[in-house]
Amino acid sequence: MTAPRVLPAPHASPLDLGGRTALVTGAAGGIGRACALRLAAAGAKVRAVDRDAAGLEALAAQGTGLAGTVEPHVLDLTDLDAAELAAAGTDVLVNNAGLQLVRPIEQFPPDVFHTVLTVMLEAPFRLIRGALPHMYGQGWGRIVNVSSVHGLRASAYKSAYVAAKHGLEGLSKTTALEGAPHGVTSNCVNPGYVRTPLVETQIADQARAHGIPEERVLSEVLLQDSALKRLIEPEEVAEAVAYLCSPQASYMTGASLVLDGGWTAH
């Protein structure tokens, strides 16, 4: 029998990613911005990936003075070959980028469905594919896929988003099984509705789809199934991501860390 592995007490071991390179997609705003800043605060050299050059520039300025660095990397994730190349040499990969359109299936534009799955499922696959050789070579890696409560539950009018997030859950679990012998963990973080531009901009779409005024969308649609009647903050999601990169989470892989305010408790 092997000797038990002894870890330091959680309060004595703050997250230290000094010397590590992290890549965060969708980093110019919302959850991605919060994750980039959190990992840089832990000492990581963060490759901040987004197609929003101005947003990345503002993020880099905000990251000045942290223990690590934030390096803007302008990239459209529909360029899958470029996405895979961008992930080479990373120790921590956070697949966060996403987009949303709320429409009934019979009205959902096929080109948008294709784009959503490209950015939110195929691009994560290519990023993981690009990151794994380096992770395997050093015997350590952390992959965190920012999924959603919609990776576990469906909602009407979100066929592309729900399909992509359900697919991401499967991709994450497969990565966990393959990566375990190489010291690589892969997990999902599953927030409910987060206070981000992605959520704020879908309120009008939700109102139109459900036939209700915009002011009723938050309480009657977005938070209807949540026990906690508030949006989760991006920084709360970033802390969950950071935890999954910590020594205390080294035995956690193939899991979905749910931050949904009680939605899935029904």
XYZ file of N, CA and C in Angstrom:
798
model
N 0.850 -1.195 0.000
C 0.000 0.000 0.000
C 0.886 1.247 0.000
N 0.541 2.204 -0.847
C 1.331 3.430 -0.900
C 1.020 4.309 0.297
N 1.983 5.104 0.701
C 1.798 6.008 1.828
C 0.794 7.082 1.450
N -0.028 7.517 2.415
C -1.004 8.572 2.104
C -0.305 9.872 1.748
N -0.907 10.596 0.812
C -0.357 11.883 0.407
C -0.873 12.951 1.356
N 0.027 13.696 1.960
C -0.357 14.714 2.938
C -0.312 16.079 2.271
N -1.434 16.778 2.296
C -1.514 18.128 1.739
C -1.500 19.147 2.855
N -0.953 20.323 2.604
C -1.003 21.371 3.626
C -2.428 21.808 3.879
N -2.669 22.374 5.047
C -4.000 22.883 5.371
C -4.390 23.950 4.368
N -5.668 23.998 3.968
C -6.091 24.959 2.940
C -5.728 26.395 3.264
N -5.848 26.782 4.531
C -5.585 28.183 4.871
C -4.103 28.526 4.761
N -3.233 27.494 4.747
C -1.797 27.726 4.689
C -1.256 27.638 3.268
N -2.118 27.405 2.299
C -1.647 27.170 0.940
C -2.444 27.973 -0.072
N -2.203 29.280 -0.165
C -2.888 30.073 -1.188
C -2.447 29.627 -2.576
N -3.289 29.851 -3.549
C -2.989 29.427 -4.905
C -1.739 30.132 -5.413
N -0.779 29.335 -5.834
C 0.480 29.865 -6.374
C 0.698 29.280 -7.763
N 0.531 30.100 -8.780
C 0.736 29.674 -10.161
C 1.971 30.340 -10.759
N 2.891 30.745 -9.899
C 4.135 31.323 -10.382
C 4.869 30.355 -11.287
N 5.310 30.840 -12.440
C 5.986 29.991 -13.407
C 5.055 29.237 -14.333
N 3.747 29.339 -14.101
C 2.765 28.665 -14.952
C 2.210 29.631 -16.000
N 1.875 29.068 -17.158
C 1.211 29.833 -18.213
C -0.243 29.389 -18.301
N -1.143 30.353 -18.258
C -2.573 30.071 -18.354
C -3.133 30.735 -19.603
N -4.099 30.076 -20.221
C -4.815 30.667 -21.352
C -6.290 30.733 -20.996
N -6.868 31.898 -21.164
C -8.288 32.119 -20.873
C -8.948 32.665 -22.122
N -9.996 31.985 -22.601
C -10.716 32.490 -23.764
C -11.901 33.349 -23.319
N -12.320 34.231 -24.213
C -13.398 35.161 -23.864
C -12.979 36.072 -22.731
N -11.713 36.491 -22.763
C -11.116 37.169 -21.608
C -11.398 38.669 -21.540
N -11.985 39.225 -22.570
C -12.155 40.680 -22.589
C -13.266 41.176 -21.674
N -14.119 40.283 -21.186
C -15.209 40.743 -20.329
C -15.793 39.608 -19.520
N -16.659 39.953 -18.566
C -17.430 38.972 -17.813
C -16.591 37.962 -17.064
N -16.972 36.697 -17.174
C -16.283 35.619 -16.460
C -14.826 35.520 -16.904
N -14.578 35.641 -18.206
C -13.216 35.520 -18.704
C -12.290 36.568 -18.127
N -12.764 37.794 -18.045
C -11.951 38.866 -17.457
C -11.639 38.554 -15.993
N -12.655 38.129 -15.263
C -12.453 37.818 -13.851
C -11.471 36.662 -13.675
N -11.567 35.652 -14.536
C -10.647 34.513 -14.463
C -9.218 34.935 -14.788
N -9.052 35.733 -15.826
C -7.713 36.185 -16.200
C -7.058 36.950 -15.061
N -7.800 37.850 -14.434
C -7.249 38.641 -13.339
C -6.962 37.769 -12.118
N -7.835 36.794 -11.844
C -7.628 35.919 -10.679
C -6.384 35.056 -10.850
N -6.200 34.499 -12.044
C -5.040 33.652 -12.276
C -3.754 34.472 -12.320
N -3.823 35.673 -12.863
C -2.657 36.556 -12.847
C -2.310 36.975 -11.419
N -3.323 37.181 -10.591
C -3.084 37.517 -9.183
C -2.382 36.373 -8.460
N -2.592 35.147 -8.943
C -1.932 33.978 -8.358
C -0.544 33.753 -8.936
N -0.108 34.621 -9.833
C 1.247 34.549 -10.356
C 1.383 34.008 -11.755
N 0.279 33.631 -12.388
C 0.362 33.048 -13.718
C 0.661 34.098 -14.786
N 1.319 33.639 -15.842
C 1.440 34.423 -17.068
C 0.208 34.075 -17.900
N -0.718 34.996 -18.025
C -2.020 34.718 -18.623
C -2.061 35.189 -20.073
N -2.358 34.257 -20.966
C -2.665 34.612 -22.344
C -4.159 34.885 -22.413
N -4.499 36.142 -22.561
C -5.902 36.553 -22.573
C -6.383 36.584 -24.022
N -7.264 35.640 -24.369
C -7.689 35.458 -25.754
C -9.105 35.991 -25.939
N -9.293 36.805 -26.954
C -10.618 37.329 -27.304
C -10.499 37.965 -28.679
N -11.634 38.204 -29.329
C -11.603 38.933 -30.593
C -11.771 40.439 -30.374
N -12.051 40.847 -29.128
C -12.271 42.238 -28.760
C -10.948 42.872 -28.340
N -10.276 43.509 -29.295
C -8.958 44.079 -29.019
C -9.015 45.176 -27.959
N -10.014 46.042 -28.037
C -10.123 47.138 -27.063
C -10.372 46.597 -25.661
N -11.227 45.566 -25.564
C -11.489 44.961 -24.265
C -10.255 44.313 -23.676
N -9.445 43.678 -24.521
C -8.202 43.064 -24.045
C -7.203 44.118 -23.586
N -7.164 45.238 -24.295
C -6.259 46.318 -23.894
C -6.639 46.856 -22.521
N -7.950 47.006 -22.280
C -8.411 47.477 -20.969
C -8.097 46.447 -19.894
N -8.242 45.164 -20.214
C -7.922 44.105 -19.263
C -6.443 44.129 -18.898
N -5.584 44.266 -19.896
C -4.139 44.293 -19.636
C -3.777 45.452 -18.719
N -4.409 46.604 -18.921
C -4.151 47.744 -18.051
C -4.611 47.459 -16.628
N -5.754 46.782 -16.506
C -6.277 46.437 -15.187
C -5.376 45.422 -14.479
N -4.690 44.606 -15.252
C -3.839 43.579 -14.673
C -2.457 44.047 -14.280
N -2.130 45.306 -14.535
C -0.825 45.841 -14.161
C -0.645 45.802 -12.647
N 0.498 45.325 -12.206
C 0.787 45.308 -10.777
C 0.439 44.012 -10.081
N -0.141 43.057 -10.782
C -0.447 41.766 -10.183
C 0.824 40.915 -10.120
N 0.744 39.816 -9.380
C 1.918 38.952 -9.236
C 2.330 38.343 -10.568
N 1.355 38.053 -11.422
C 1.634 37.542 -12.758
C 1.407 38.607 -13.805
N 1.191 38.183 -15.037
C 1.004 39.131 -16.136
C -0.219 38.747 -16.956
N -0.762 39.739 -17.657
C -1.868 39.518 -18.593
C -1.404 39.976 -19.962
N -1.352 39.031 -20.893
C -0.882 39.322 -22.238
C -2.031 39.191 -23.231
N -2.452 40.289 -23.863
C -3.565 40.227 -24.815
C -3.211 39.393 -26.051
N -4.164 38.600 -26.501
C -3.975 37.777 -27.691
C -5.276 37.845 -28.481
N -5.312 38.693 -29.491
C -6.525 38.876 -30.284
C -6.703 37.661 -31.201
N -7.841 36.996 -31.062
C -8.079 35.775 -31.830
C -9.571 35.517 -31.943
N -10.029 35.217 -33.137
C -11.396 34.766 -33.374
C -11.377 33.247 -33.325
N -12.104 32.653 -32.382
C -12.047 31.213 -32.169
C -12.674 30.400 -33.290
N -13.322 31.055 -34.236
C -13.781 30.304 -35.404
C -12.605 29.927 -36.303
N -11.443 30.543 -36.071
C -10.210 30.127 -36.733
C -9.620 28.997 -35.895
N -10.058 27.784 -36.167
C -9.745 26.647 -35.295
C -8.269 26.277 -35.309
N -7.624 26.379 -36.444
C -6.193 26.071 -36.494
C -5.405 27.046 -35.624
N -5.763 28.322 -35.686
C -5.082 29.325 -34.866
C -5.351 29.106 -33.382
N -6.560 28.669 -33.059
C -6.891 28.382 -31.664
C -6.008 27.265 -31.119
N -5.860 26.202 -31.888
C -5.033 25.079 -31.433
C -3.586 25.513 -31.235
N -3.069 26.306 -32.142
C -1.691 26.794 -32.012
C -1.516 27.685 -30.787
N -2.534 28.479 -30.498
C -2.448 29.411 -29.367
C -2.335 28.698 -28.029
N -2.831 27.464 -27.973
C -2.842 26.727 -26.706
C -1.541 25.993 -26.421
N -0.646 25.946 -27.375
C 0.605 25.215 -27.183
C 1.387 25.811 -26.016
N 1.899 24.951 -25.156
C 2.744 25.411 -24.061
C 2.012 25.917 -22.842
N 0.700 25.757 -22.784
C -0.045 26.243 -21.632
C -0.143 25.170 -20.555
N -0.108 25.627 -19.305
C -0.235 24.744 -18.146
C -1.665 24.702 -17.622
N -2.365 25.824 -17.772
C -3.757 25.958 -17.327
C -4.564 26.488 -18.507
N -5.635 25.783 -18.839
C -6.508 26.208 -19.941
C -7.910 26.420 -19.414
N -8.446 27.619 -19.626
C -9.811 27.932 -19.213
C -10.624 28.216 -20.463
N -11.487 27.275 -20.830
C -12.369 27.436 -21.986
C -13.634 28.158 -21.530
N -13.718 29.428 -21.839
C -14.814 30.249 -21.335
C -15.634 30.920 -22.424
N -15.068 31.202 -23.577
C -15.740 32.024 -24.584
C -17.099 31.448 -24.965
N -18.064 32.326 -25.145
C -19.398 31.872 -25.513
C -20.216 32.963 -26.157
N -21.312 32.574 -26.766
C -22.274 33.509 -27.325
C -23.655 32.888 -27.217
N -24.654 33.721 -27.370
C -26.020 33.284 -27.088
C -26.989 33.918 -28.084
N -27.982 33.153 -28.479
C -29.128 33.671 -29.221
C -30.352 32.921 -28.739
N -31.406 33.653 -28.436
C -32.640 33.065 -27.909
C -33.692 33.093 -29.007
N -34.022 31.917 -29.547
C -35.018 31.791 -30.619
C -35.646 30.403 -30.553
N -36.917 30.268 -30.919
C -37.478 28.919 -31.091
C -36.705 28.168 -32.176
N -36.669 26.855 -32.079
C -35.878 26.053 -33.015
C -36.265 26.336 -34.468
N -37.564 26.436 -34.732
C -37.991 26.620 -36.123
C -37.607 27.994 -36.676
N -37.219 28.919 -35.788
C -36.777 30.244 -36.217
C -35.276 30.448 -36.019
N -34.581 29.433 -35.521
C -33.165 29.588 -35.186
C -32.326 29.526 -36.465
N -31.535 30.564 -36.753
C -30.740 30.577 -37.991
C -29.683 29.473 -37.974
N -29.657 28.615 -38.959
C -28.685 27.523 -38.982
C -27.234 27.995 -38.921
N -26.941 29.152 -39.535
C -25.559 29.629 -39.504
C -25.143 30.030 -38.090
N -26.078 30.573 -37.318
C -25.768 30.933 -35.934
C -25.590 29.666 -35.092
N -26.428 28.662 -35.328
C -26.271 27.386 -34.624
C -24.868 26.832 -34.870
N -24.439 26.871 -36.112
C -23.113 26.370 -36.470
C -22.018 27.172 -35.764
N -22.156 28.492 -35.742
C -21.141 29.334 -35.105
C -21.061 29.089 -33.608
N -22.212 28.943 -32.956
C -22.232 28.688 -31.517
C -21.498 27.388 -31.199
N -21.783 26.341 -31.952
C -21.114 25.067 -31.681
C -19.625 25.122 -32.037
N -19.273 25.907 -33.034
C -17.857 26.053 -33.377
C -17.089 26.720 -32.244
N -17.617 27.843 -31.736
C -16.921 28.607 -30.695
C -16.958 27.900 -29.346
N -18.073 27.249 -29.034
C -18.287 26.753 -27.675
C -18.040 25.254 -27.496
N -17.806 24.525 -28.599
C -17.522 23.097 -28.477
C -16.313 22.682 -29.311
N -16.322 23.050 -30.594
C -15.199 22.632 -31.420
C -13.923 23.373 -31.053
N -14.017 24.678 -30.777
C -12.825 25.428 -30.372
C -12.239 24.901 -29.056
N -13.047 24.623 -28.020
C -12.469 24.000 -26.829
C -11.752 22.687 -27.121
N -12.312 21.863 -28.004
C -11.632 20.627 -28.400
C -10.265 20.930 -28.996
N -10.212 21.908 -29.888
C -8.947 22.231 -30.540
C -7.964 22.851 -29.551
N -8.453 23.652 -28.623
C -7.576 24.242 -27.605
C -7.013 23.158 -26.683
N -7.870 22.233 -26.270
C -7.404 21.119 -25.446
C -6.380 20.297 -26.221
N -6.675 20.028 -27.468
C -5.760 19.255 -28.314
C -4.400 19.935 -28.397
N -4.415 21.266 -28.480
C -3.161 21.999 -28.563
C -2.397 22.060 -27.247
N -3.138 22.021 -26.130
C -2.505 22.164 -24.823
C -1.966 20.854 -24.265
N -2.590 19.738 -24.604
C -2.254 18.470 -23.946
C -0.816 17.997 -24.139
N -0.204 18.129 -25.309
C 1.176 17.629 -25.420
C 2.121 18.221 -24.381
N 2.048 19.515 -24.159
C 2.903 20.144 -23.140
C 2.527 19.668 -21.743
N 1.227 19.611 -21.450
C 0.779 19.151 -20.138
C 1.232 17.718 -19.879
N 1.047 16.849 -20.869
C 1.466 15.457 -20.728
C 2.976 15.362 -20.530
N 3.713 16.179 -21.267
C 5.167 16.129 -21.192
C 5.714 16.465 -19.824
N 5.039 17.373 -19.110
C 5.523 17.770 -17.785
C 4.798 17.052 -16.658
N 3.778 16.264 -17.009
C 3.063 15.509 -15.983
C 2.158 16.340 -15.109
N 1.700 17.485 -15.624
C 0.806 18.352 -14.846
C 0.044 19.264 -15.798
N -1.241 19.432 -15.536
C -2.045 20.368 -16.306
C -3.419 20.506 -15.690
N -4.025 21.658 -15.887
C -5.365 21.921 -15.369
C -6.219 22.500 -16.497
N -7.303 21.798 -16.812
C -8.257 22.265 -17.818
C -9.570 22.543 -17.106
N -10.063 23.753 -17.238
C -11.337 24.148 -16.635
C -12.240 24.643 -17.758
N -13.345 23.966 -17.924
C -14.314 24.341 -18.949
C -15.477 25.070 -18.291
N -15.653 26.316 -18.650
C -16.752 27.088 -18.076
C -18.018 26.659 -18.821
N -18.720 25.745 -18.202
C -19.982 25.257 -18.741
C -21.099 26.154 -18.203
N -22.158 25.562 -17.743
C -23.323 26.319 -17.317
C -24.299 25.357 -16.657
N -25.254 25.905 -15.935
C -26.369 25.066 -15.515
C -27.033 24.451 -16.747
N -26.889 25.125 -17.893
C -27.451 24.602 -19.141
C -26.622 23.456 -19.724
N -25.503 23.135 -19.103
C -24.822 21.900 -19.430
C -25.460 20.704 -18.752
N -26.328 20.976 -17.768
C -26.991 19.934 -16.989
C -28.505 19.942 -17.168
N -29.063 21.086 -17.514
C -30.501 21.247 -17.697
C -30.746 22.025 -18.986
N -31.889 21.834 -19.570
C -32.237 22.575 -20.786
C -33.213 23.697 -20.478
N -33.221 24.694 -21.336
C -34.234 25.747 -21.319
C -34.753 25.914 -22.737
N -36.000 26.280 -22.846
C -36.582 26.517 -24.173
C -35.879 27.675 -24.871
N -35.844 27.615 -26.176
C -35.370 28.679 -27.056
C -33.845 28.841 -27.068
N -33.108 27.889 -26.494
C -31.645 27.995 -26.442
C -31.003 26.731 -27.006
N -31.482 26.280 -28.146
C -31.042 24.983 -28.668
C -29.533 24.922 -28.886
N -28.953 25.952 -29.479
C -27.517 25.922 -29.775
C -26.693 25.967 -28.500
N -27.037 26.861 -27.599
C -26.286 27.027 -26.349
C -26.353 25.762 -25.503
N -27.547 25.209 -25.359
C -27.722 24.000 -24.545
C -26.988 22.824 -25.182
N -27.074 22.696 -26.494
C -26.380 21.612 -27.182
C -24.867 21.735 -26.997
N -24.347 22.956 -27.131
C -22.908 23.171 -26.980
C -22.441 22.862 -25.566
N -23.200 23.320 -24.567
C -22.793 23.089 -23.176
C -22.906 21.618 -22.791
N -23.930 20.928 -23.257
C -24.011 19.489 -23.001
C -22.832 18.761 -23.656
N -22.462 19.178 -24.853
C -21.307 18.591 -25.513
C -20.015 18.871 -24.770
N -19.884 20.085 -24.231
C -18.689 20.456 -23.476
C -18.534 19.596 -22.233
N -19.652 19.251 -21.603
C -19.596 18.362 -20.433
C -18.982 17.013 -20.824
N -19.421 16.468 -21.947
C -18.884 15.186 -22.395
C -17.422 15.280 -22.775
N -17.050 16.347 -23.451
C -15.649 16.563 -23.821
C -14.770 16.662 -22.580
N -15.256 17.371 -21.571
C -14.488 17.535 -20.337
C -14.267 16.206 -19.635
N -15.305 15.389 -19.583
C -15.182 14.088 -18.920
C -14.231 13.160 -19.679
N -14.319 13.176 -21.001
C -13.404 12.353 -21.797
C -11.956 12.802 -21.586
N -11.746 14.107 -21.567
C -10.408 14.647 -21.312
C -9.900 14.216 -19.945
N -10.797 14.197 -18.952
C -10.405 13.768 -17.609
C -9.930 12.327 -17.607
N -10.639 11.454 -18.307
C -10.265 10.042 -18.339
C -8.926 9.840 -19.044
N -8.726 10.539 -20.148
C -7.476 10.392 -20.878
C -6.315 11.076 -20.160
N -6.597 12.183 -19.491
C -5.526 12.966 -18.880
C -5.058 12.464 -17.533
N -5.871 11.667 -16.848
C -5.537 11.236 -15.486
C -4.171 10.564 -15.369
N -3.805 9.648 -16.257
C -2.485 9.020 -16.117
C -1.314 9.979 -16.328
N -1.606 11.174 -16.838
C -0.561 12.148 -17.155
C -0.548 13.342 -16.196
N -1.307 13.264 -15.131
C -1.327 14.364 -14.169
C -2.169 15.545 -14.584
N -3.073 15.342 -15.530
C -3.925 16.424 -16.042
C -5.347 16.214 -15.563
N -5.921 17.229 -14.954
C -7.325 17.172 -14.565
C -8.159 18.031 -15.509
N -9.425 17.647 -15.648
C -10.362 18.387 -16.490
C -11.711 18.418 -15.796
N -12.216 19.614 -15.570
C -13.483 19.789 -14.861
C -14.298 20.895 -15.511
N -15.594 20.881 -15.211
C -16.482 21.961 -15.611
C -16.876 22.792 -14.395
N -17.080 24.058 -14.624
C -17.723 24.947 -13.657
C -19.075 25.311 -14.248
N -20.131 25.173 -13.447
C -21.494 25.306 -13.964
C -22.264 26.400 -13.238
N -22.065 27.645 -13.627
C -22.832 28.718 -12.997
C -24.241 28.824 -13.550
N -25.117 29.419 -12.742
C -26.409 29.845 -13.248
C -26.208 31.146 -14.002
N -27.175 32.036 -13.927
C -27.063 33.294 -14.657
C -26.069 34.225 -13.969
N -25.069 34.655 -14.728
C -23.983 35.484 -14.216
C -24.198 36.919 -14.684
N -23.805 37.867 -13.861
C -23.934 39.272 -14.232
C -22.873 39.620 -15.279
N -23.169 39.324 -16.531
C -22.252 39.575 -17.633
C -23.003 40.217 -18.784
N -22.284 40.809 -19.741
C -22.952 41.352 -20.929
C -23.748 40.293 -21.691
N -23.285 39.033 -21.682
C -24.003 37.971 -22.380
C -25.418 37.805 -21.838
N -25.559 37.903 -20.520
C -26.885 37.785 -19.897
C -27.697 39.056 -20.119
N -27.060 40.197 -19.928
C -27.778 41.465 -20.048
C -28.334 41.674 -21.452
N -27.591 41.237 -22.469
C -28.036 41.474 -23.841
C -29.116 40.489 -24.301
N -29.345 39.415 -23.546
C -30.375 38.468 -23.969
C -31.742 38.774 -23.366
N -31.820 39.800 -22.515
C -33.092 40.090 -21.856
C -34.166 40.452 -22.880
N -33.809 41.279 -23.858
C -34.790 41.657 -24.885
C -35.240 40.436 -25.678
N -34.282 39.548 -26.016
C -34.633 38.321 -26.736
C -35.574 37.445 -25.910
N -35.285 37.329 -24.622
C -36.121 36.515 -23.740
C -37.526 37.102 -23.646
N -37.614 38.416 -23.527
C -38.916 39.070 -23.440
C -39.742 38.795 -24.693
N -39.098 38.871 -25.843
C -39.795 38.633 -27.115
C -40.210 37.167 -27.238
N -39.303 36.255 -26.872
C -39.599 34.827 -27.002
C -40.725 34.389 -26.079
N -40.750 34.955 -24.864
C -41.758 34.552 -23.874
C -43.003 35.440 -23.896
N -42.962 36.533 -24.655
C -44.113 37.412 -24.763
C -44.412 38.183 -23.494
N -43.336 38.619 -22.792
C -43.511 39.393 -21.557
C -42.643 40.645 -21.625
N -42.931 41.667 -20.801
C -42.091 42.865 -20.771
C -40.687 42.548 -20.266
N -39.707 43.327 -20.694
C -38.320 43.097 -20.314
C -38.120 43.127 -18.805
N -38.849 44.007 -18.101
C -38.644 44.133 -16.658
C -39.066 42.879 -15.893
N -39.807 41.984 -16.537
C -40.236 40.750 -15.864
C -39.338 39.552 -16.168
N -38.376 39.746 -17.071
C -37.541 38.625 -17.505
C -36.676 38.087 -16.367
N -36.057 38.972 -15.589
C -35.130 38.517 -14.550
C -35.826 37.616 -13.542
N -36.964 38.061 -13.026
C -37.634 37.297 -11.973
C -38.440 36.119 -12.511
N -39.047 36.268 -13.681
C -39.967 35.242 -14.171
C -39.333 34.228 -15.113
N -38.148 34.558 -15.650
C -37.500 33.636 -16.581
C -36.116 33.241 -16.069
N -35.225 34.202 -15.952
C -33.841 33.879 -15.622
C -33.698 33.260 -14.236
N -34.392 33.804 -13.263
C -34.227 33.341 -11.879
C -35.404 32.515 -11.380
N -36.281 32.121 -12.271
C -37.478 31.387 -11.853
C -37.132 30.097 -11.117
N -36.128 29.362 -11.596
C -35.792 28.069 -11.006
C -34.659 28.149 -9.998
N -34.188 29.343 -9.701
C -33.091 29.514 -8.748
C -33.648 29.790 -7.358
N -33.122 29.067 -6.355
C -33.544 29.323 -4.969
C -33.003 30.660 -4.487
N -31.801 30.994 -4.902
C -31.211 32.289 -4.570
C -31.563 33.270 -5.675
N -32.314 34.284 -5.328
C -32.872 35.193 -6.339
C -31.931 36.356 -6.629
N -30.758 36.016 -7.123
C -29.818 37.034 -7.571
C -28.924 36.429 -8.643
N -28.298 37.294 -9.427
C -27.298 36.841 -10.378
C -26.002 36.535 -9.640
N -25.248 35.563 -10.119
C -23.932 35.298 -9.557
C -22.928 36.258 -10.193
N -21.938 36.671 -9.440
C -20.947 37.621 -9.943
C -19.805 36.885 -10.644
N -19.199 37.490 -11.668
C -18.084 36.845 -12.369
C -16.941 36.446 -11.434
N -16.684 37.263 -10.420
C -15.590 36.967 -9.496
C -15.850 35.691 -8.699
N -17.113 35.371 -8.448
C -17.440 34.132 -7.742
C -17.119 32.923 -8.613
N -17.393 33.034 -9.893
C -17.059 31.952 -10.816
C -15.545 31.805 -10.929
N -14.839 32.933 -10.973
C -13.379 32.904 -11.068
C -12.747 32.210 -9.868
N -13.341 32.363 -8.682
C -12.813 31.678 -7.501
C -12.969 30.166 -7.625
N -14.071 29.721 -8.221
C -14.259 28.284 -8.451
C -13.218 27.767 -9.445
N -12.944 28.542 -10.477
C -11.911 28.174 -11.446
C -10.555 28.075 -10.751
N -10.255 29.069 -9.927
C -8.978 29.061 -9.200
C -8.871 27.839 -8.297
N -9.953 27.501 -7.621
C -9.944 26.326 -6.749
C -9.566 25.068 -7.523
N -10.100 24.907 -8.716
C -9.823 23.717 -9.514
C -8.372 23.649 -9.980
N -7.648 24.750 -9.858
C -6.218 24.774 -10.189
C -5.343 24.586 -8.955
N -5.950 24.480 -7.793
C -5.204 24.442 -6.534
C -4.801 23.021 -6.161
N -3.808 22.855 -5.287
C -3.439 21.515 -4.805
C -4.591 20.808 -4.111
N -5.470 21.561 -3.456
C -6.585 20.947 -2.736
C -7.586 20.276 -3.668
N -7.549 20.621 -4.960
C -8.479 20.036 -5.933
C -7.799 19.002 -6.819
N -6.627 18.513 -6.414
C -5.854 17.632 -7.293
C -6.536 16.288 -7.538
N -7.479 15.895 -6.673
C -8.187 14.621 -6.868
C -9.533 14.828 -7.560
N -9.817 16.049 -7.930
C -11.100 16.374 -8.547
C -10.926 16.425 -10.065
N -11.534 15.495 -10.763
C -11.464 15.493 -12.220
C -12.703 14.809 -12.780
N -13.081 15.217 -13.976
C -14.295 14.689 -14.588
C -15.556 15.146 -13.892
N -15.454 16.220 -13.131
C -16.573 16.682 -12.311
C -17.201 17.946 -12.890
N -18.395 18.259 -12.394
C -19.090 19.498 -12.726
C -19.369 20.228 -11.424
N -18.697 21.346 -11.237
C -18.815 22.130 -10.009
C -19.950 23.134 -10.198
N -21.073 22.869 -9.549
C -22.306 23.608 -9.821
C -22.421 24.833 -8.906
N -22.636 25.985 -9.530
C -22.826 27.261 -8.818
C -24.116 27.879 -9.342
N -25.231 27.225 -9.064
C -26.478 27.595 -9.737
C -27.551 28.147 -8.809
N -27.188 28.455 -7.569
C -28.172 29.031 -6.656
C -29.317 28.100 -6.315
N -29.091 26.793 -6.490
C -30.129 25.826 -6.161
C -31.007 25.404 -7.319
N -30.677 25.841 -8.527
C -31.489 25.515 -9.703
C -31.660 24.001 -9.837
N -30.548 23.249 -9.825
C -30.613 21.816 -10.060
C -31.023 21.025 -8.816
N -31.345 21.727 -7.711
C -31.850 21.035 -6.519
C -33.305 20.619 -6.685
N -33.976 21.148 -7.715
C -35.393 20.791 -7.953
C -35.509 19.328 -8.308
